[in-house]
PDB file of C-alpha atoms in Angstrom:
ATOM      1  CA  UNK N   1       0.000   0.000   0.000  1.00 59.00           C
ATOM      2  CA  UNK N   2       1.495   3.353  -0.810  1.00 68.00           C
ATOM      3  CA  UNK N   3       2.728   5.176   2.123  1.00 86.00           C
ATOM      4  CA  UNK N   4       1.007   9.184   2.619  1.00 91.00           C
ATOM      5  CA  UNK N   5       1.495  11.864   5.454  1.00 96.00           C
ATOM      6  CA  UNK N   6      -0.020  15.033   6.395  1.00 96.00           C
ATOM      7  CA  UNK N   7       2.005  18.068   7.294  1.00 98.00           C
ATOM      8  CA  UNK N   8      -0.041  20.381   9.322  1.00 97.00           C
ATOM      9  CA  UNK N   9      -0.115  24.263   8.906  1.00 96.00           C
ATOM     10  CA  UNK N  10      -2.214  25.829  10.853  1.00 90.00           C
ATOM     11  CA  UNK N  11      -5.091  24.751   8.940  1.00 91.00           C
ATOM     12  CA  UNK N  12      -3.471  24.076   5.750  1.00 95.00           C
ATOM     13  CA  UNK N  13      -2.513  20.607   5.075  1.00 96.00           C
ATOM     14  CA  UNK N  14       0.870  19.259   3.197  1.00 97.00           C
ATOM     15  CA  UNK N  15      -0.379  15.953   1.779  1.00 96.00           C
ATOM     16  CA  UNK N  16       3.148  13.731   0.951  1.00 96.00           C
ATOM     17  CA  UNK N  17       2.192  11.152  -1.400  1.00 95.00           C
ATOM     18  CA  UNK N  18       3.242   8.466  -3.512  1.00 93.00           C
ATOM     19  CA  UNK N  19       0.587   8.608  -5.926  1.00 89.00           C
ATOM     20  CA  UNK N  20      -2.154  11.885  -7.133  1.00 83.00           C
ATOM     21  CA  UNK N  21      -4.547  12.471  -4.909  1.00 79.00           C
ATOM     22  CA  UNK N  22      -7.994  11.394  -6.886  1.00 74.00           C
ATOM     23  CA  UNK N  23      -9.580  14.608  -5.609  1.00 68.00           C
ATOM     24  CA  UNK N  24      -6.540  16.643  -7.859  1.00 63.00           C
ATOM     25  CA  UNK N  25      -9.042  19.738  -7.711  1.00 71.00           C
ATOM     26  CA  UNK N  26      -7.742  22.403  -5.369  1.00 86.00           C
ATOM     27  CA  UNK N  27      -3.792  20.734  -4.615  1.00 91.00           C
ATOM     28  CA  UNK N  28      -1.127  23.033  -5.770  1.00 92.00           C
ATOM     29  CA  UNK N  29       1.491  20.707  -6.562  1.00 93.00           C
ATOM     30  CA  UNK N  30       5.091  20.755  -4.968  1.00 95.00           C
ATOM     31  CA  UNK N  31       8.670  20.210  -6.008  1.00 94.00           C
ATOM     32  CA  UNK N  32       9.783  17.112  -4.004  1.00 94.00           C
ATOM     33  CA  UNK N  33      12.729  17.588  -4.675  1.00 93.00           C
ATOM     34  CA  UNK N  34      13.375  21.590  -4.263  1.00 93.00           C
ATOM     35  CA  UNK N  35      11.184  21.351  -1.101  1.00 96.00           C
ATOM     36  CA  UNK N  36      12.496  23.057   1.594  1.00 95.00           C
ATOM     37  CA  UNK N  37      10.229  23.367   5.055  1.00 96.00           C
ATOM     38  CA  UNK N  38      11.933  26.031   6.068  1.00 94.00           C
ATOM     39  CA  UNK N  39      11.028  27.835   2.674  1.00 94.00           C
ATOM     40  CA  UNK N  40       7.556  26.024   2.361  1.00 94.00           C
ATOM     41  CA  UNK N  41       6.413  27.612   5.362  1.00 95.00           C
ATOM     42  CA  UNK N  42       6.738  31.422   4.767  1.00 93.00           C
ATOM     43  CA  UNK N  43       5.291  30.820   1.437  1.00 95.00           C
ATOM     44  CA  UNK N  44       2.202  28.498   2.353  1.00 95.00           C
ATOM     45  CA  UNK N  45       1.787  30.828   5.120  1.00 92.00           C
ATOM     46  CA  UNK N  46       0.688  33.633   2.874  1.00 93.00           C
ATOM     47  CA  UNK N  47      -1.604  31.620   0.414  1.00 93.00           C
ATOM     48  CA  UNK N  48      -5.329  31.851   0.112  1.00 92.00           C
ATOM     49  CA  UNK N  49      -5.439  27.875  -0.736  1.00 93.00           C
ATOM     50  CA  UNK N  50      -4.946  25.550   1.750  1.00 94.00           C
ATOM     51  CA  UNK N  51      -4.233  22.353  -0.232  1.00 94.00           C
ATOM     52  CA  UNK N  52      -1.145  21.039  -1.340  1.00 96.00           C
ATOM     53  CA  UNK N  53       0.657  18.243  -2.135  1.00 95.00           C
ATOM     54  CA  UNK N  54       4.150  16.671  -2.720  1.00 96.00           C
ATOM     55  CA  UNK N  55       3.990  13.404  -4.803  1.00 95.00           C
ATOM     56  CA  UNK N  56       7.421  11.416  -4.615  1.00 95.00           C
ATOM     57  CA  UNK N  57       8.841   8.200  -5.219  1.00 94.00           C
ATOM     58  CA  UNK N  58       9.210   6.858  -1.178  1.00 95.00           C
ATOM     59  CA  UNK N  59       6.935   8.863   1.594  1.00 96.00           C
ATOM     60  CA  UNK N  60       8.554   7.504   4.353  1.00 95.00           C
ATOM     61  CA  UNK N  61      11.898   8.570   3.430  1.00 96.00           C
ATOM     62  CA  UNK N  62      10.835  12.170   2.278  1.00 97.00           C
ATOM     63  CA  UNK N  63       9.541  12.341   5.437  1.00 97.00           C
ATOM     64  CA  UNK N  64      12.489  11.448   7.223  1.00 96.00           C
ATOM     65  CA  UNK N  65      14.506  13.864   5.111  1.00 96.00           C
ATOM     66  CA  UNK N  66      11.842  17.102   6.360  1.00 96.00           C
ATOM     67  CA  UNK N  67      12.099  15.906   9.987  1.00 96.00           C
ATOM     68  CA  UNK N  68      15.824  16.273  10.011  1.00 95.00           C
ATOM     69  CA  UNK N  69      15.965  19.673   8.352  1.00 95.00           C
ATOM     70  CA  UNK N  70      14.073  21.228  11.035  1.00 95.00           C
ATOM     71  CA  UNK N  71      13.608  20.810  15.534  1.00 96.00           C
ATOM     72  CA  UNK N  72      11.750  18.016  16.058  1.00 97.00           C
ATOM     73  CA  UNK N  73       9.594  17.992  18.934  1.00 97.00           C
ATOM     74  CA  UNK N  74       7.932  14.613  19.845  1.00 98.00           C
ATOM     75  CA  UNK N  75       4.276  14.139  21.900  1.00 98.00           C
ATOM     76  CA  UNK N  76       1.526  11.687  22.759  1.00 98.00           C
ATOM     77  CA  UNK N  77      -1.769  11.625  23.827  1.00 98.00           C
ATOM     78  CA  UNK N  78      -4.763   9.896  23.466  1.00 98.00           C
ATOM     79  CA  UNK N  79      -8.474   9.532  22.434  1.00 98.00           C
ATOM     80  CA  UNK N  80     -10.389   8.018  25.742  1.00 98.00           C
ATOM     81  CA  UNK N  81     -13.196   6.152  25.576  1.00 97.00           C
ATOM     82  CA  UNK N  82     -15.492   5.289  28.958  1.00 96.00           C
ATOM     83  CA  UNK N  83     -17.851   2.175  29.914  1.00 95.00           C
ATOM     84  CA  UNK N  84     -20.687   3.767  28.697  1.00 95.00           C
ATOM     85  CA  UNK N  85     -18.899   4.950  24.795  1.00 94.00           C
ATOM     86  CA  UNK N  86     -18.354   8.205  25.374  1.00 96.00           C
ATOM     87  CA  UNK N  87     -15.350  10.095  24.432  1.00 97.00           C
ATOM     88  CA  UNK N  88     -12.841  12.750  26.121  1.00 98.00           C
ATOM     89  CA  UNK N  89     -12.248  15.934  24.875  1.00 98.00           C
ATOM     90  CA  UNK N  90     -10.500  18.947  26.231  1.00 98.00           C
ATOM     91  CA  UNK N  91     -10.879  22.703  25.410  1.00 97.00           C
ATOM     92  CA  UNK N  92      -7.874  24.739  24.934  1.00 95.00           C
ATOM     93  CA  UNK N  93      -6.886  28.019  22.793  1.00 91.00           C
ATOM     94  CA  UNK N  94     -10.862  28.170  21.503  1.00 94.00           C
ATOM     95  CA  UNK N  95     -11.013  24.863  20.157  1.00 96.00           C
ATOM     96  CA  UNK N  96     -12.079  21.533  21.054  1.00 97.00           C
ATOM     97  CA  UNK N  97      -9.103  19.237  21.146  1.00 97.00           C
ATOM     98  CA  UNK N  98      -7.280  15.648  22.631  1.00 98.00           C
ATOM     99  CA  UNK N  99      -5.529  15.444  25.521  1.00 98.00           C
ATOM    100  CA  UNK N 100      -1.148  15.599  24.472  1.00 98.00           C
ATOM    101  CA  UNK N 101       2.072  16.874  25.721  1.00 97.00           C
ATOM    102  CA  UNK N 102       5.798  16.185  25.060  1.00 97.00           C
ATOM    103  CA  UNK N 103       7.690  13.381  25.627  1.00 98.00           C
ATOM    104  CA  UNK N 104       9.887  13.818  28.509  1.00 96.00           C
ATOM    105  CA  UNK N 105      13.729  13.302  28.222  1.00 93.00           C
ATOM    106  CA  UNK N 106      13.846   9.098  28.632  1.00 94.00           C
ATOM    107  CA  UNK N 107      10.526   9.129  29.082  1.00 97.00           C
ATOM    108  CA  UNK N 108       8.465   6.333  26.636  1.00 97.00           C
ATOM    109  CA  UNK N 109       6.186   7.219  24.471  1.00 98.00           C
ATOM    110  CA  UNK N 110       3.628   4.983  25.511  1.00 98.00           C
ATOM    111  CA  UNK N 111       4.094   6.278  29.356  1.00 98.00           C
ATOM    112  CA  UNK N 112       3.960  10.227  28.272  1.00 98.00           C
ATOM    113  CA  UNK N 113       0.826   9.550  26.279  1.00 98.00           C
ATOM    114  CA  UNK N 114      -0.572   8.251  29.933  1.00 98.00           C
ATOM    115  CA  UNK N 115       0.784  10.987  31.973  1.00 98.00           C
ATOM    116  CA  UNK N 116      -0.752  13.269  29.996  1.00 98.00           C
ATOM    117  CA  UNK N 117      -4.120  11.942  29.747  1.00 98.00           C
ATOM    118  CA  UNK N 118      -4.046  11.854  33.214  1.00 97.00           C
ATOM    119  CA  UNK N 119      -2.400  15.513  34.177  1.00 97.00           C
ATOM    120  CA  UNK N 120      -4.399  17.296  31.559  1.00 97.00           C
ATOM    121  CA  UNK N 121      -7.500  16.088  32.628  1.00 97.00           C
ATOM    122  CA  UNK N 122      -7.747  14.463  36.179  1.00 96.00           C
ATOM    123  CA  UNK N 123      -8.698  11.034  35.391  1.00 96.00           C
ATOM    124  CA  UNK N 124      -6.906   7.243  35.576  1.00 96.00           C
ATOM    125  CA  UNK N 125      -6.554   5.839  32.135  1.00 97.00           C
ATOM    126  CA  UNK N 126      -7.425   2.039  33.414  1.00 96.00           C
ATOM    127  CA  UNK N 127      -6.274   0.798  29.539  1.00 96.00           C
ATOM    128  CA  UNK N 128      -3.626   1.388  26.735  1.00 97.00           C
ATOM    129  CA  UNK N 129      -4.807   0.228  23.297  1.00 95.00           C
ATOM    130  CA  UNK N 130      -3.909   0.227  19.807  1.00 95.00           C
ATOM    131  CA  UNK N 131      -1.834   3.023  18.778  1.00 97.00           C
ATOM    132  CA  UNK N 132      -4.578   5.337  16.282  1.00 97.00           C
ATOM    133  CA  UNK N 133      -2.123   7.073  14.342  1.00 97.00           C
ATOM    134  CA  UNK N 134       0.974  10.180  14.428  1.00 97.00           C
ATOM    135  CA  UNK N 135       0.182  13.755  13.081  1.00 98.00           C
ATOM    136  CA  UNK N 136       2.761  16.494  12.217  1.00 98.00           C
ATOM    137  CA  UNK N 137       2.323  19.909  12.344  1.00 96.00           C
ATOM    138  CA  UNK N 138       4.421  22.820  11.932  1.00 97.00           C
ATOM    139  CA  UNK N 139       4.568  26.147  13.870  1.00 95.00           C
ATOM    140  CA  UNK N 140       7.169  28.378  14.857  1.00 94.00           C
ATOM    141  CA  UNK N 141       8.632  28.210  18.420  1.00 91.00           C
ATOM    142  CA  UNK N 142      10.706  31.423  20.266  1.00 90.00           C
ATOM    143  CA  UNK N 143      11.608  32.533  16.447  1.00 91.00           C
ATOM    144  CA  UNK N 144      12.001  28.675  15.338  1.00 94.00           C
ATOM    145  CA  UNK N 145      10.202  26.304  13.142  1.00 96.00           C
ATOM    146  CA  UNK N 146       9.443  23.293  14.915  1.00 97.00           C
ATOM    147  CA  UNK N 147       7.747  19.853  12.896  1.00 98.00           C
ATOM    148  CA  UNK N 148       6.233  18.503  16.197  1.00 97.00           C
ATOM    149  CA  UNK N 149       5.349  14.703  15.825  1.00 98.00           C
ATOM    150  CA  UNK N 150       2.196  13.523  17.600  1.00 98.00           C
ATOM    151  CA  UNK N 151       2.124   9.596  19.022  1.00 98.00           C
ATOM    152  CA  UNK N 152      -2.194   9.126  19.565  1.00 98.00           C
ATOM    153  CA  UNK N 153      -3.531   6.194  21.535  1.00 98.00           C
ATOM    154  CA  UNK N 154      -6.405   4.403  21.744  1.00 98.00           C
ATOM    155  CA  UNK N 155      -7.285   4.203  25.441  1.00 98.00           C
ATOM    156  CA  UNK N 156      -9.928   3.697  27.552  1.00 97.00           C
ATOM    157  CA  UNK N 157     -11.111   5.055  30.999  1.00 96.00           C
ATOM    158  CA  UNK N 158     -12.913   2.633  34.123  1.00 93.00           C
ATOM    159  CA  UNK N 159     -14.341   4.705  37.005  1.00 86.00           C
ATOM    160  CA  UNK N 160     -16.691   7.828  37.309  1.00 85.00           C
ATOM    161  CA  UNK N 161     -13.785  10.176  38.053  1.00 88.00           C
ATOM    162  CA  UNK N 162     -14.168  13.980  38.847  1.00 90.00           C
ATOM    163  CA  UNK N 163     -13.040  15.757  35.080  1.00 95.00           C
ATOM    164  CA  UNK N 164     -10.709  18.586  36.095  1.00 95.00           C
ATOM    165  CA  UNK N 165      -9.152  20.448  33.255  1.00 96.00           C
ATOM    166  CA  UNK N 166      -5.316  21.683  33.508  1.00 97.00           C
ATOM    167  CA  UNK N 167      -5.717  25.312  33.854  1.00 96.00           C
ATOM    168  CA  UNK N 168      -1.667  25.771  33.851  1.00 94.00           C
ATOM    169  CA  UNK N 169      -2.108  24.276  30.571  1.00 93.00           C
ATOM    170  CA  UNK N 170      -4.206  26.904  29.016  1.00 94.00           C
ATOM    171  CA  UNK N 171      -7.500  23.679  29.981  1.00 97.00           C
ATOM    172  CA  UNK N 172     -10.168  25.663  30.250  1.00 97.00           C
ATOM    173  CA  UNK N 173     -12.487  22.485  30.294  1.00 97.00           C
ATOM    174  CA  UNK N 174     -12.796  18.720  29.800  1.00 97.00           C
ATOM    175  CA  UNK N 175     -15.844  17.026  28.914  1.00 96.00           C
ATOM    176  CA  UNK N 176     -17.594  13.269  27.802  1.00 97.00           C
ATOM    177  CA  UNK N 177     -19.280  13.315  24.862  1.00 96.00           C
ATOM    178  CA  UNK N 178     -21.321  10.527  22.738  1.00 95.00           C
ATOM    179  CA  UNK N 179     -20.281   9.533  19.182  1.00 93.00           C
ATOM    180  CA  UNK N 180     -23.656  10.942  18.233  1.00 92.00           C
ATOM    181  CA  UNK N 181     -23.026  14.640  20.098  1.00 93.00           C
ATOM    182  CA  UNK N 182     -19.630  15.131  18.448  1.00 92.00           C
ATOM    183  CA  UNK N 183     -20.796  17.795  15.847  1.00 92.00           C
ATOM    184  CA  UNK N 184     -19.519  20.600  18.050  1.00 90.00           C
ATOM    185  CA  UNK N 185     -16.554  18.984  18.157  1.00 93.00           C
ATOM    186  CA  UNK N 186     -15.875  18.227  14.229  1.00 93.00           C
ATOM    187  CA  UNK N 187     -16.938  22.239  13.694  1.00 94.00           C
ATOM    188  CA  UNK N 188     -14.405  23.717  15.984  1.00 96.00           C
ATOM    189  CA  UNK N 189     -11.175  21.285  16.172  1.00 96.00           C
ATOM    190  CA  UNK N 190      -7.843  21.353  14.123  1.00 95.00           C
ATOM    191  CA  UNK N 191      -7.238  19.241  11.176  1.00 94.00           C
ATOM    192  CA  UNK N 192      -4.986  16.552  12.889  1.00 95.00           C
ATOM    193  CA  UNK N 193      -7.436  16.322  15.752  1.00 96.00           C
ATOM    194  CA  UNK N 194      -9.637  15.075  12.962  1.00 95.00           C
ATOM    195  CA  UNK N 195      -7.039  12.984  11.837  1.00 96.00           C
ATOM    196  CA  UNK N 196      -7.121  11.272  14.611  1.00 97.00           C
ATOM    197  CA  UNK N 197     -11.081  10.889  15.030  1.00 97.00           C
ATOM    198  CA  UNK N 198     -11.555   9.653  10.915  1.00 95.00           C
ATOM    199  CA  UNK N 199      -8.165   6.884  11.408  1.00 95.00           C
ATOM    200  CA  UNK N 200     -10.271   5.826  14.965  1.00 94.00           C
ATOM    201  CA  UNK N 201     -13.646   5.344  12.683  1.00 91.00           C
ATOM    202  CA  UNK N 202     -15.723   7.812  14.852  1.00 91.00           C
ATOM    203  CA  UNK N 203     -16.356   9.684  11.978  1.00 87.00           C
ATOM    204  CA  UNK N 204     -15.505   9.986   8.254  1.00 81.00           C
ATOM    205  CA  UNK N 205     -13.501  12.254   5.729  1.00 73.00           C
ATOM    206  CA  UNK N 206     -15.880  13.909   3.452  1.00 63.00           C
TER     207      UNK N 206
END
């Protein structure tokens, strides 16, 4: 199967592909091999589109090639699901969103994506599942540009436990929802968040 990543920024997407896209319409097409991220950036930055693509010979490699050009910053988190299917969200920065932080110096991935879960939003996560996916975005740290790598975990939560949002963390709430009640969600999240949500199967890319 041919190998494809999304580049996140802000809320335009870098689609790196083997193959076209089959929806073609709207991608502006870019060099793979004069792509620079560092370059990229300041120019996608200022476009009215928000689609584009990079179609190249091996993903995974390319890939590998854009996270050494830049800082990489690693993170996990997870999407938590209770006894009674409903699912954890937080609310941070004006937009629904998963609970995530960096990986610690030594720390495992697996074991920050836990800590996390359970700093950011006060509960116990009781199970670690399959892992859902990673996401990349790009943003620019203290004058930087940073490609920050996202680890996502299926998890799930046992217990009626007292939600209490990280306020230190910019948390300004945490909150169950049902599969069903997740429009508010899919209208005011980021495009990786959504990543996340279509690779788990709660809901699907248009």
């Amino acid at each position: 199967m041919a190998q494809k990543y999304r580049i996140y920024i802000n809320e335009k997407v870098i689609l790196v592909t083997e193959t076209k896209p089959k929806k073609k319409k709207g991608y502006e097409l870019l060099d793979d091999e004069a792509f620079d991220l560092k370059i990229i950036y300041t120019w996608i930055s200022a476009r009215k589109n928000n689609l584009f693509c990079v179609v190249c010979k091996d993903a995974k490699t390319f890939l590998k090639q854009v996270k050494k050009s830049v800082i990489l910053i690693e993170a996990a988190g997870g999407l938590v699901k209770n006894d009674i299917g409903e699912y954890l969200f937080i609310y941070r920065n004006g937009k629904w969103d998963l609970p995530k932080g960096k990986i610690e110096k030594e720390e495992k991935v697996k074991a920050a994506a836990i800590r996390e879960v359970e700093e950011e939003c006060g509960i116990k996560v009781s199970e670690l599942n399959k892992k859902i996916c990673n996401t990349y975005h790009v943003y620019i740290n203290r004058g930087v540009l940073v490609l920050k790598k996202t680890y996502w975990y299926d998890m799930h939560c046992t217990g009626n436990f007292l939600l209490k949002p990280q306020i230190e963390e910019g948390i300004t709430d945490v909150r169950w929802f049902k599969k069903e009640h997740i429009e508010p969600i899919i209208t005011n999240t980021f495009p990786s968040i959504m990543d996340v949500l279509v690779e788990d199967g709660i809901v699907r890319r248009d």
